[in-house]
Short mmCIF file of C-alpha atoms in Angstrom, two decimals:
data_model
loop_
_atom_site.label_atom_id
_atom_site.label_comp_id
_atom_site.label_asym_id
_atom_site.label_seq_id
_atom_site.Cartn_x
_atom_site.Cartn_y
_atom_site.Cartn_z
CA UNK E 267 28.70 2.50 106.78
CA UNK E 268 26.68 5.73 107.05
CA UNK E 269 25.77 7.43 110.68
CA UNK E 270 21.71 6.27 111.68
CA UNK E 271 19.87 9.03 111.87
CA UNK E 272 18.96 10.03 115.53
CA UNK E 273 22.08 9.01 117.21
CA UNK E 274 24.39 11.92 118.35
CA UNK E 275 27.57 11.30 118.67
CA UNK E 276 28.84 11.24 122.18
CA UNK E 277 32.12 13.16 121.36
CA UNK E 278 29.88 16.28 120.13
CA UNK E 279 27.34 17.98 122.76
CA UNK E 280 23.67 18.33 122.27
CA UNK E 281 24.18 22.03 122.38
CA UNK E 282 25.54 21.97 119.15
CA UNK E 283 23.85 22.94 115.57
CA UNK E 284 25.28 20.03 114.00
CA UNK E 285 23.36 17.64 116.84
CA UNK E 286 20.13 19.33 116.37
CA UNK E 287 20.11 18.22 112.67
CA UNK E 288 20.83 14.26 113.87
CA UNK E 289 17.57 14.61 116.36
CA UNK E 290 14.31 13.37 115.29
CA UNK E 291 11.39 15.14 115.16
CA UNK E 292 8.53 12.81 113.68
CA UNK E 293 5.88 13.99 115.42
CA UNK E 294 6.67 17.81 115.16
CA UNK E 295 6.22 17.40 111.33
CA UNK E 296 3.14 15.12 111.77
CA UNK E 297 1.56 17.83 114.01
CA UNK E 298 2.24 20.44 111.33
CA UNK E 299 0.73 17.92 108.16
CA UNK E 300 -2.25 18.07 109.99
CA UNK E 301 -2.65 21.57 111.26
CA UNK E 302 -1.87 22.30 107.37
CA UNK E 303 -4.06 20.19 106.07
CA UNK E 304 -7.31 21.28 108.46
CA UNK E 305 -6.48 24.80 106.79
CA UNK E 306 -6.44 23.43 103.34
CA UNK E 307 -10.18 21.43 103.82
CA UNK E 308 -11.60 23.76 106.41
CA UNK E 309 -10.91 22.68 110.11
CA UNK E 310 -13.32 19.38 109.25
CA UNK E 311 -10.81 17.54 112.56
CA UNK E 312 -11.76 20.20 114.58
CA UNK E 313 -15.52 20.39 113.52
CA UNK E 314 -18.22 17.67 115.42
CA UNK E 315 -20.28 15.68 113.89
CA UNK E 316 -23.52 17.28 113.97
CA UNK E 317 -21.94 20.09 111.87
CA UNK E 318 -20.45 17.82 109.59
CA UNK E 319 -23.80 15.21 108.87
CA UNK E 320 -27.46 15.76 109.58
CA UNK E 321 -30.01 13.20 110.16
CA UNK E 322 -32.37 12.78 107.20
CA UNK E 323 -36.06 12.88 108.69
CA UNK E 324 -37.96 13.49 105.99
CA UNK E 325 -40.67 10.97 105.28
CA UNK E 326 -41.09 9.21 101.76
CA UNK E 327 -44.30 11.20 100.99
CA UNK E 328 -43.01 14.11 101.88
CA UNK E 329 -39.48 13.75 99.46
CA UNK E 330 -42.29 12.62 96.62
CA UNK E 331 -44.05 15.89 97.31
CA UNK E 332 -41.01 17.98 97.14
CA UNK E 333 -39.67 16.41 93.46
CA UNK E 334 -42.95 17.06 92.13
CA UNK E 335 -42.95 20.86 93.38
CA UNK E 336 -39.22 21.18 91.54
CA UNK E 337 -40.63 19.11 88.23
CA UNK E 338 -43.49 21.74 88.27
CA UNK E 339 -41.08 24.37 88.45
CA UNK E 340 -38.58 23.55 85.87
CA UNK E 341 -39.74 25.46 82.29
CA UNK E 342 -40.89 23.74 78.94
CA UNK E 343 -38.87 23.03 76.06
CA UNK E 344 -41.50 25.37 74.22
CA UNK E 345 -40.78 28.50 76.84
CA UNK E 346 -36.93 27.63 77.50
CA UNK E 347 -35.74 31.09 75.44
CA UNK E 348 -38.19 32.89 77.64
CA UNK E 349 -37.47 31.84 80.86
CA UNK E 350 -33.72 31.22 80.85
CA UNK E 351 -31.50 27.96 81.23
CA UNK E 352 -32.39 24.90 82.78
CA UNK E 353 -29.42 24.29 84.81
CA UNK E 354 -27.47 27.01 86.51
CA UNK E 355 -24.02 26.17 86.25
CA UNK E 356 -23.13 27.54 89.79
CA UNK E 357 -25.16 24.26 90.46
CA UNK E 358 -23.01 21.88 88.70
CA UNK E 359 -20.33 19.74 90.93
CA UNK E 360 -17.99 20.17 87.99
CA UNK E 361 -17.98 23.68 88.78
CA UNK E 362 -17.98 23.49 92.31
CA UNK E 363 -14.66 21.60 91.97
CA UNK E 364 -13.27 24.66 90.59
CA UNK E 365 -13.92 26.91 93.27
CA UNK E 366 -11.27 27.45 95.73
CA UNK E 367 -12.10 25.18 98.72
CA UNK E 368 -9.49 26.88 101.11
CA UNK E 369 -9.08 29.56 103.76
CA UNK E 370 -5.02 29.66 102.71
CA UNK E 371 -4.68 32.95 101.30
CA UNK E 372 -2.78 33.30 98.29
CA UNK E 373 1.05 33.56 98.62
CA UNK E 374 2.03 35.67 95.98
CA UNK E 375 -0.21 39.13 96.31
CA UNK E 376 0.68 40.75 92.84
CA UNK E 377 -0.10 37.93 90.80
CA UNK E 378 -0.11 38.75 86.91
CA UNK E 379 -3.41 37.55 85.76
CA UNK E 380 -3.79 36.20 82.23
CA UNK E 381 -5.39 38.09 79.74
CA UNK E 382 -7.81 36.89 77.03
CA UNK E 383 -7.93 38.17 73.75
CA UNK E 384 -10.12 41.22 74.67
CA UNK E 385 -7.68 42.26 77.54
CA UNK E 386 -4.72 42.25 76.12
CA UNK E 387 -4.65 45.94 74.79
CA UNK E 388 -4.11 48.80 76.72
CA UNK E 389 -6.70 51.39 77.66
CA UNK E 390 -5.05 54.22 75.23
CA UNK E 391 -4.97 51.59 72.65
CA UNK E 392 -8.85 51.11 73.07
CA UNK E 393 -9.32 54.51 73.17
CA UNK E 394 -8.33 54.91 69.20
CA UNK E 395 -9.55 52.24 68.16
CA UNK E 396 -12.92 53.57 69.12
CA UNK E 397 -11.96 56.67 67.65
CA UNK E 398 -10.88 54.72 64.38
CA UNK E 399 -14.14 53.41 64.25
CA UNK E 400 -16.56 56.06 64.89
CA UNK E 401 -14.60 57.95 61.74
CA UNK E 402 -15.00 55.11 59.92
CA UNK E 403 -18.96 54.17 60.63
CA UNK E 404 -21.66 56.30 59.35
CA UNK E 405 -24.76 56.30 61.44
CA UNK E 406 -27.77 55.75 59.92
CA UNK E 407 -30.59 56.52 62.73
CA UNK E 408 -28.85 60.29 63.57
CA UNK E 409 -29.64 62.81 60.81
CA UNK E 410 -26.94 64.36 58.20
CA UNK E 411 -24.77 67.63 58.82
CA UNK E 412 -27.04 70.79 57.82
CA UNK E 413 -26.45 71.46 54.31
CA UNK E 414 -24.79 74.41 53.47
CA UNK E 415 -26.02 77.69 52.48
CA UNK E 416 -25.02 77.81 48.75
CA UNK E 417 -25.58 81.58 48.30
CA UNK E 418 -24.37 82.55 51.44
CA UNK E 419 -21.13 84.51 51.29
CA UNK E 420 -18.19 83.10 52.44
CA UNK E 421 -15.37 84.91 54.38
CA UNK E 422 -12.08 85.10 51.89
CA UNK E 423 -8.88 83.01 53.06
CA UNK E 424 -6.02 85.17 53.17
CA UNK E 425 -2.58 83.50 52.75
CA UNK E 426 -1.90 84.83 56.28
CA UNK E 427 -4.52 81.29 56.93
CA UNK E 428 -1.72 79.09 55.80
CA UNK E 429 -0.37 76.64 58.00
CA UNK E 430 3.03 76.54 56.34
CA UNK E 431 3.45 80.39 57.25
CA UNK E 432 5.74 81.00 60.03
CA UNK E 433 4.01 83.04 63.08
CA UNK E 434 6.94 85.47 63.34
CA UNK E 435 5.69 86.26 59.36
CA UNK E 436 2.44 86.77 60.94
CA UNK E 437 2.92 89.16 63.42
CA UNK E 438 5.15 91.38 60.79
CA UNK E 439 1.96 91.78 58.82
CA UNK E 440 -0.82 94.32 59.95
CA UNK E 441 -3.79 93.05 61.59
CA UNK E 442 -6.60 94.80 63.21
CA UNK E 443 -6.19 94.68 67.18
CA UNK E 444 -9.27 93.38 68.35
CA UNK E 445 -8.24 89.91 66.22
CA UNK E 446 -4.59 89.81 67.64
CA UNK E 447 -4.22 86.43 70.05
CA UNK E 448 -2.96 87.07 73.47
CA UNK E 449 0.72 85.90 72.42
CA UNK E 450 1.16 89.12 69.92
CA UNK E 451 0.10 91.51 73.05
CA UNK E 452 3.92 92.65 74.02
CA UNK E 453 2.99 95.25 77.00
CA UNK E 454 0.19 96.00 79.08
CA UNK E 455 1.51 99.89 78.40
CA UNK E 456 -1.23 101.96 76.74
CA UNK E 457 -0.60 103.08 73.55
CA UNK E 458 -0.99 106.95 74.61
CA UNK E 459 0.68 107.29 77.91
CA UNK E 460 -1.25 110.77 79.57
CA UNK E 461 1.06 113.16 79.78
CA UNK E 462 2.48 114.92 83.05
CA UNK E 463 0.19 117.69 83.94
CA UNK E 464 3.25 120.41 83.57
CA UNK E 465 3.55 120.29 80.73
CA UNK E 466 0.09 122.04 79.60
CA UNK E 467 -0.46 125.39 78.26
CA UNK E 468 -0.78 126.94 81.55
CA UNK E 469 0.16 124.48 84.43
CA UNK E 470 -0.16 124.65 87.83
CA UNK E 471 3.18 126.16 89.85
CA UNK E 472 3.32 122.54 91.88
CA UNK E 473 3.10 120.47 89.13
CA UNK E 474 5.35 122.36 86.75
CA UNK E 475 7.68 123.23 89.57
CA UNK E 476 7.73 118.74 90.07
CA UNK E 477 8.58 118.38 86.33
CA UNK E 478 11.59 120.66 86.24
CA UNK E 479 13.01 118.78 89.49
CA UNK E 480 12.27 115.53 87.39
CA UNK E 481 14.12 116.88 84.37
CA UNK E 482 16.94 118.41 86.79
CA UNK E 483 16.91 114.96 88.26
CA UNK E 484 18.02 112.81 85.09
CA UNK E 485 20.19 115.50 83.17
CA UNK E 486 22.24 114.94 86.85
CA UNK E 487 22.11 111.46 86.67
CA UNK E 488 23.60 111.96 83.32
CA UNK E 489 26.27 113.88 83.86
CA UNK E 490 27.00 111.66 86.78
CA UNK E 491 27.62 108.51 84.85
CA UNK E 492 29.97 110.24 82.59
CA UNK E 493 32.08 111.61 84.90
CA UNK E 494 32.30 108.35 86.66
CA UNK E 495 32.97 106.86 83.04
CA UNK E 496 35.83 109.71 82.58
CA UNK E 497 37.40 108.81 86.49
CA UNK E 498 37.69 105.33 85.80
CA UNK E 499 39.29 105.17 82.38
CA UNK E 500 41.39 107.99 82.84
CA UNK E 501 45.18 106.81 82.97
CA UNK E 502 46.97 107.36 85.98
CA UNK E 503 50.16 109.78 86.39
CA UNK E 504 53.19 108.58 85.59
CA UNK E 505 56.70 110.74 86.81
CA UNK E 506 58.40 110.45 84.44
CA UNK E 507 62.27 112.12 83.85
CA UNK E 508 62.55 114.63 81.44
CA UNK E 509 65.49 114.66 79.01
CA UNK E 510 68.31 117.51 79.46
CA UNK E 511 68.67 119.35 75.86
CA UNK E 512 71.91 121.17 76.90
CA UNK E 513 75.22 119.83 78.09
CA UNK E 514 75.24 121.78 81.30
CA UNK E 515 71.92 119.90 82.70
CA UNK E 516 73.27 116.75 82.18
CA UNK E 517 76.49 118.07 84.15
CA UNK E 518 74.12 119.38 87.17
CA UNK E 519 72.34 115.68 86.79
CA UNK E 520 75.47 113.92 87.25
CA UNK E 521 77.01 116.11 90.19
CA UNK E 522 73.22 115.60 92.72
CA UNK E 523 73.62 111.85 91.76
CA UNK E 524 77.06 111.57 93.22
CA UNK E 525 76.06 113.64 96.07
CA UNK E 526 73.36 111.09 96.81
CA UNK E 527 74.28 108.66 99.81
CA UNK E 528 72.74 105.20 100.01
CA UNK E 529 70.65 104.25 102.39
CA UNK E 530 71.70 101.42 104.99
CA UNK E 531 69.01 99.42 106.42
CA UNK E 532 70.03 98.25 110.02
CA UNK E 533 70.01 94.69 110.42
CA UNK E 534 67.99 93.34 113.20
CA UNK E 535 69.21 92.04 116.43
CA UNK E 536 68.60 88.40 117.20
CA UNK E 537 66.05 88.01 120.09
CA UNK E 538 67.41 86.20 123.00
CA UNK E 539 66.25 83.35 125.09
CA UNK E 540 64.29 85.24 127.88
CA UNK E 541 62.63 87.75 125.20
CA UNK E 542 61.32 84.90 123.25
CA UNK E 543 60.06 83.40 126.38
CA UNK E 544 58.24 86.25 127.51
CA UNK E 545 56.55 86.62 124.36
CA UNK E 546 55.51 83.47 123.80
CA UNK E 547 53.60 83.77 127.96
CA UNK E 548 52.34 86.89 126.78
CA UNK E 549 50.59 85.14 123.54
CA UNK E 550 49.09 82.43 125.77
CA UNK E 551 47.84 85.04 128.25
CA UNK E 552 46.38 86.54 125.54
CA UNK E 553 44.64 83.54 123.99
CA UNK E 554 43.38 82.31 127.38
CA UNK E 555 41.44 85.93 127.68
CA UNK E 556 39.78 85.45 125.05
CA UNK E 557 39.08 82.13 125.86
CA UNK E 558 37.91 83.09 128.97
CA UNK E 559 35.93 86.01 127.10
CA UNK E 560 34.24 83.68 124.65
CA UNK E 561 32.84 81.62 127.35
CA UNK E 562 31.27 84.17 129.00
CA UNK E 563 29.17 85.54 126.14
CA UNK E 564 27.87 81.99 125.33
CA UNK E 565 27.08 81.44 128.89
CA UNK E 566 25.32 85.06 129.27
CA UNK E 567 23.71 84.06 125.96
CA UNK E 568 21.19 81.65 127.75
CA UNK E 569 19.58 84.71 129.52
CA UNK E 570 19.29 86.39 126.00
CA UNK E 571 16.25 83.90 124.38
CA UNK E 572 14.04 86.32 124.09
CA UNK E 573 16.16 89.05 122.33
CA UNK E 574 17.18 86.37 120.14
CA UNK E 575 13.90 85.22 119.69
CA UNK E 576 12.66 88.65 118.69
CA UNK E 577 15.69 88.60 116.34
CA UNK E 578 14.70 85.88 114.20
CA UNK E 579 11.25 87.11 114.33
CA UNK E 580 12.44 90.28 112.62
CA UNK E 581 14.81 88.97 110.11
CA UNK E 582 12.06 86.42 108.83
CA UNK E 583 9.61 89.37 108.78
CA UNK E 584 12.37 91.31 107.15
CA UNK E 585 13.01 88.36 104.61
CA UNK E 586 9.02 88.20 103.90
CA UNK E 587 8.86 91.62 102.90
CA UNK E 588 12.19 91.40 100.87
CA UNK E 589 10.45 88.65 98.96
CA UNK E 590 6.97 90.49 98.30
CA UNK E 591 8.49 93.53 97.07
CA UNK E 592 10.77 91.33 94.47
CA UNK E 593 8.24 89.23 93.97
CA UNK E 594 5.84 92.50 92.91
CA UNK E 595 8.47 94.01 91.13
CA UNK E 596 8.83 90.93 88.72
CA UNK E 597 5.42 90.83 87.92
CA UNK E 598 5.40 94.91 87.14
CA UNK E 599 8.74 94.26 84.85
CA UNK E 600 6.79 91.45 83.03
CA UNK E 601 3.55 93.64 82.91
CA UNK E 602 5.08 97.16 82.01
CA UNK E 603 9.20 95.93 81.82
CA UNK E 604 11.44 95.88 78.79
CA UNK E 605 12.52 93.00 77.37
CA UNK E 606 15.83 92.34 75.90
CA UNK E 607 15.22 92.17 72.24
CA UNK E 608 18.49 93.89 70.70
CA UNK E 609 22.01 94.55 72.11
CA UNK E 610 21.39 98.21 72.86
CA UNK E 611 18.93 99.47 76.02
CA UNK E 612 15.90 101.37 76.07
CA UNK E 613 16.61 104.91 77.04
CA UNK E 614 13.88 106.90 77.84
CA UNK E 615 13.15 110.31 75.77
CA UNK E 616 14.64 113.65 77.24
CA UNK E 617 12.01 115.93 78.97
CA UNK E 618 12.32 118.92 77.64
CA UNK E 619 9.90 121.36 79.83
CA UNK E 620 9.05 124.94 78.92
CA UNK E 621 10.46 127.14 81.35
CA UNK E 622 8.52 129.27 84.13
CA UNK E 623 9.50 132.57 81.13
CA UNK E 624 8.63 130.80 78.09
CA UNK E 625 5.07 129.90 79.55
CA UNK E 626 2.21 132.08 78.26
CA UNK E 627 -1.08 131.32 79.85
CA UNK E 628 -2.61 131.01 76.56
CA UNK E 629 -3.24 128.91 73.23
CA UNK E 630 -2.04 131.86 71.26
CA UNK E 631 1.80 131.85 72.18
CA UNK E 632 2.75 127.81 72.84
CA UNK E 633 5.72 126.55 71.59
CA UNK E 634 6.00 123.09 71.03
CA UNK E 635 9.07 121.35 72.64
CA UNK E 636 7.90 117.66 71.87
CA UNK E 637 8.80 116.09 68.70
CA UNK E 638 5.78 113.48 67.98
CA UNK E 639 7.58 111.33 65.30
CA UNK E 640 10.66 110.71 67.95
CA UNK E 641 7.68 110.01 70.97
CA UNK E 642 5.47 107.64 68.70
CA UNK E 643 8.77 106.07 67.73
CA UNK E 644 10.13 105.67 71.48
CA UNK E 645 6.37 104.35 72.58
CA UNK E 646 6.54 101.17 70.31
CA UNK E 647 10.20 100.33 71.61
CA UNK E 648 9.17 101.02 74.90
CA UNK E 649 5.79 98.25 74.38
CA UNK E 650 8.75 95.63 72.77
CA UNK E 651 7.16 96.50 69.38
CA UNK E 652 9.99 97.55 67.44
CA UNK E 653 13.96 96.58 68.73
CA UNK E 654 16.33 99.13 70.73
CA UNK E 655 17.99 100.76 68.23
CA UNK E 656 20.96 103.35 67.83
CA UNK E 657 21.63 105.59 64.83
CA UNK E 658 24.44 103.45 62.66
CA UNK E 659 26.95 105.97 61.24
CA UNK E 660 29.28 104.36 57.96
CA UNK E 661 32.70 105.02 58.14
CA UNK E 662 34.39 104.48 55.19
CA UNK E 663 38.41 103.09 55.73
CA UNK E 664 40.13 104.43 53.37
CA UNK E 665 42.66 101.96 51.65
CA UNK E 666 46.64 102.55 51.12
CA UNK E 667 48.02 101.90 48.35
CA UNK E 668 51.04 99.98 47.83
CA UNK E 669 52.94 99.46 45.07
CA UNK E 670 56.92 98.78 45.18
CA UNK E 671 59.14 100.61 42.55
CA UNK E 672 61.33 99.61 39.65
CA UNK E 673 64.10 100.00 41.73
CA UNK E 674 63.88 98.07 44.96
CA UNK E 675 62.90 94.95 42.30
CA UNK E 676 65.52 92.32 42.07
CA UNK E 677 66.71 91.29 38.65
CA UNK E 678 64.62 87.75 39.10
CA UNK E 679 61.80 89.56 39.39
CA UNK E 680 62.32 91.99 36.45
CA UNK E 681 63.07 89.06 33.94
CA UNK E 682 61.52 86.58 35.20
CA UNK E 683 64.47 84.23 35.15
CA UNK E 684 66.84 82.89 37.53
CA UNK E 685 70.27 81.17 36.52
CA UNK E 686 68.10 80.97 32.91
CA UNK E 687 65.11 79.05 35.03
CA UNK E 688 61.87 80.70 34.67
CA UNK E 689 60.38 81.68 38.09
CA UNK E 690 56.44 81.04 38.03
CA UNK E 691 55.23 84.43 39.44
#
């Protein structure tokens, strides 16, 4: 026989779960059913009754009056188009029914709704199908495109139009430079860089005095780099024992080597008991100093806040200015900067001034020291026109010929036969 429901067993306490599951509690759940069910209709237990009815006071006459008023009202079968529906189907009970008659708020928030047929597609899909369709309609009520000028002259297409030309292919071919794009323009460098100002005809003494220091200034820096080049691939010196031609050197050689006593390292004494001792207080003294020394900054560091504070003030001012100045630099290398478009670097040209002797004051006498082919040339590399390049000198290996004689040949390979089987050469 099963256990009745609501009798514990005496052996178990009541403070146990399994007793509270054996307890009845009727009237808990009958207290929720209704709470539950006031939310689901609207709180009508709660609600008196002059809320819920109202007392109909209307006399007969009057109701008679009122149905006439709404007969009046209603439209004609003859003006029902003009004038709308007859019934409003917010009226209808049917509908009504359909309304949510609840103040339970829906338990699941993100509901998916149900789409109908319109719904279904996406907004991206609707989007081309519009587009689809306006290609595909003609519109009747705007007017036609203009028509076309049939004498007019039209511009030629040049093959450089294609689309299945490459744009590197492009920008090989000449093209005037007020129709080049933005992504052909290489450097913001002019074309014609102005010159420095010593280098006219007759220049001031400052300014021509400025170039020579600024073409004393990179023949050094020149001359540095190769003689750091030289000092770091030259080999180091190696002694190295030269060889005795004559019989009497080697005699002399072997006479200082005999003479030559080896050298005895001293062993080292073992330390003993009290030496090792000592050192080993004389390391912990040691250690506890600093230690002690240690603690002592980080304690006087508290009264240091300020000078810290104006520390980190000037390293982050430091760091700002770091990062403007890189940050302006990048944009100048981007602006005016080479880019790396071949293997070998940019160098710049070699000034080549006049000297203070060979200047003449005059038109009559200049001598030209710049070469214009070599500067026009150095200009486009320098705008990332044309590629870093370095005169490419062929050397032609020359080839040794072998050939083996008659001689050195075995007899296999003279007749072609070994032990009378022919050897396939």
């Amino acid at each position: 026989m099963g256990k009745r429901r609501g009798v514990i067993n005496q052996k178990q306490g009541k403070n146990k779960k399994k007793s509270w599951k054996q307890i009845q509690h009727n009237d808990v759940e009958k207290f929720m059913d209704e709470i539950r069910e006031d939310e689901r209709l609207g709180g009508i237990r709660s609600k008196p009754n002059e809320k819920l009815f109202v007392i109909d006071d209307f006399s007969f006459s009057v109701q008679q009056d009122l149905k006439s008023d709404i007969k009046n009202q209603t439209p004609s079968k003859s003006d029902k188009n003009d004038s709308g529906p007859l019934v409003r189907l917010d009226d209808l009970k049917c509908f009504h029914l359909l309304k949510p008659h609840t103040q339970v708020p829906d338990p699941i928030v993100k509901r998916n709704p149900i789409r109908r047929r319109g719904q279904r597609k996406s907004e991206i899909m609707h989007l081309k199908d519009e587009k689809r369709r306006s290609k595909k309609t003609i519109s009747i009520t705007e007017p036609e495109e203009k028509c076309k000028d049939p004498w007019a002259m039209e511009e030629p297409k040049t093959i450089l139009d294609s689309e299945w030309i490459d744009s590197s292919i492009k920008r090989q071919n000449l093209r005037p430079r007020a129709t080049k794009p933005d992504e052909y323009v290489t450097s913001e460098l002019p074309a014609v860089e102005t010159p420095h100002p010593g280098f006219s005809y007759n220049p001031s003494f400052r300014d021509h005095q400025a170039l020579l220091k600024q073409a004393v200034d990179s023949a050094t820096l020149i001359t540095r780099k190769e003689r750091n080049l030289i000092n770091a691939t030259a080999r180091t010196k190696c002694l190295t024992v030269e060889k005795f031609e004559s019989e009497s050197d080697t005699e002399d050689l072997e006479m200082l080597v005999e003479d030559v006593k080896p050298i005895v390292i001293p062993k080292s004494k073992a330390k003993t008991k009290q030496q090792k001792r000592k050192e080993k207080e004389e390391k912990e003294k040691a250690r506890l100093l600093q230690m002690k020394k240690q603690d002592n900054i980080r304690l006087n560091e508290v009264f240091r806040i300020k000078s810290i504070k104006k520390q980190i003030k000037d390293t982050e001012q430091k760091q700002k200015e770091r990062l403007a100045k890189l940050v302006k630099k990048t944009i100048e290398r981007k602006k005016f900067g080479q880019k790396e478009i071949s293997k070998f670097k940019y160098e710049e040209l070699s000034l080549d001034p006049a000297l203070s002797d060979e200047i003449q004051g005059s038109l009559v006498g200049v001598q030209s020291h710049n070469r214009l082919v070599l500067e026009r040339f150095k200009s486009l590399q320098k705008r990332n026109i044309l590629e870093p390049r370095v005169k490419q000198r062929m050397q032609r290996k020359l080839r040794v010929k072998k050939f083996q004689k008659s001689i050195d040949k075995m007899d296999w390979e003279k007749t072609g036969y070994w032990n009378g089987i022919k050897v396939l050469k």
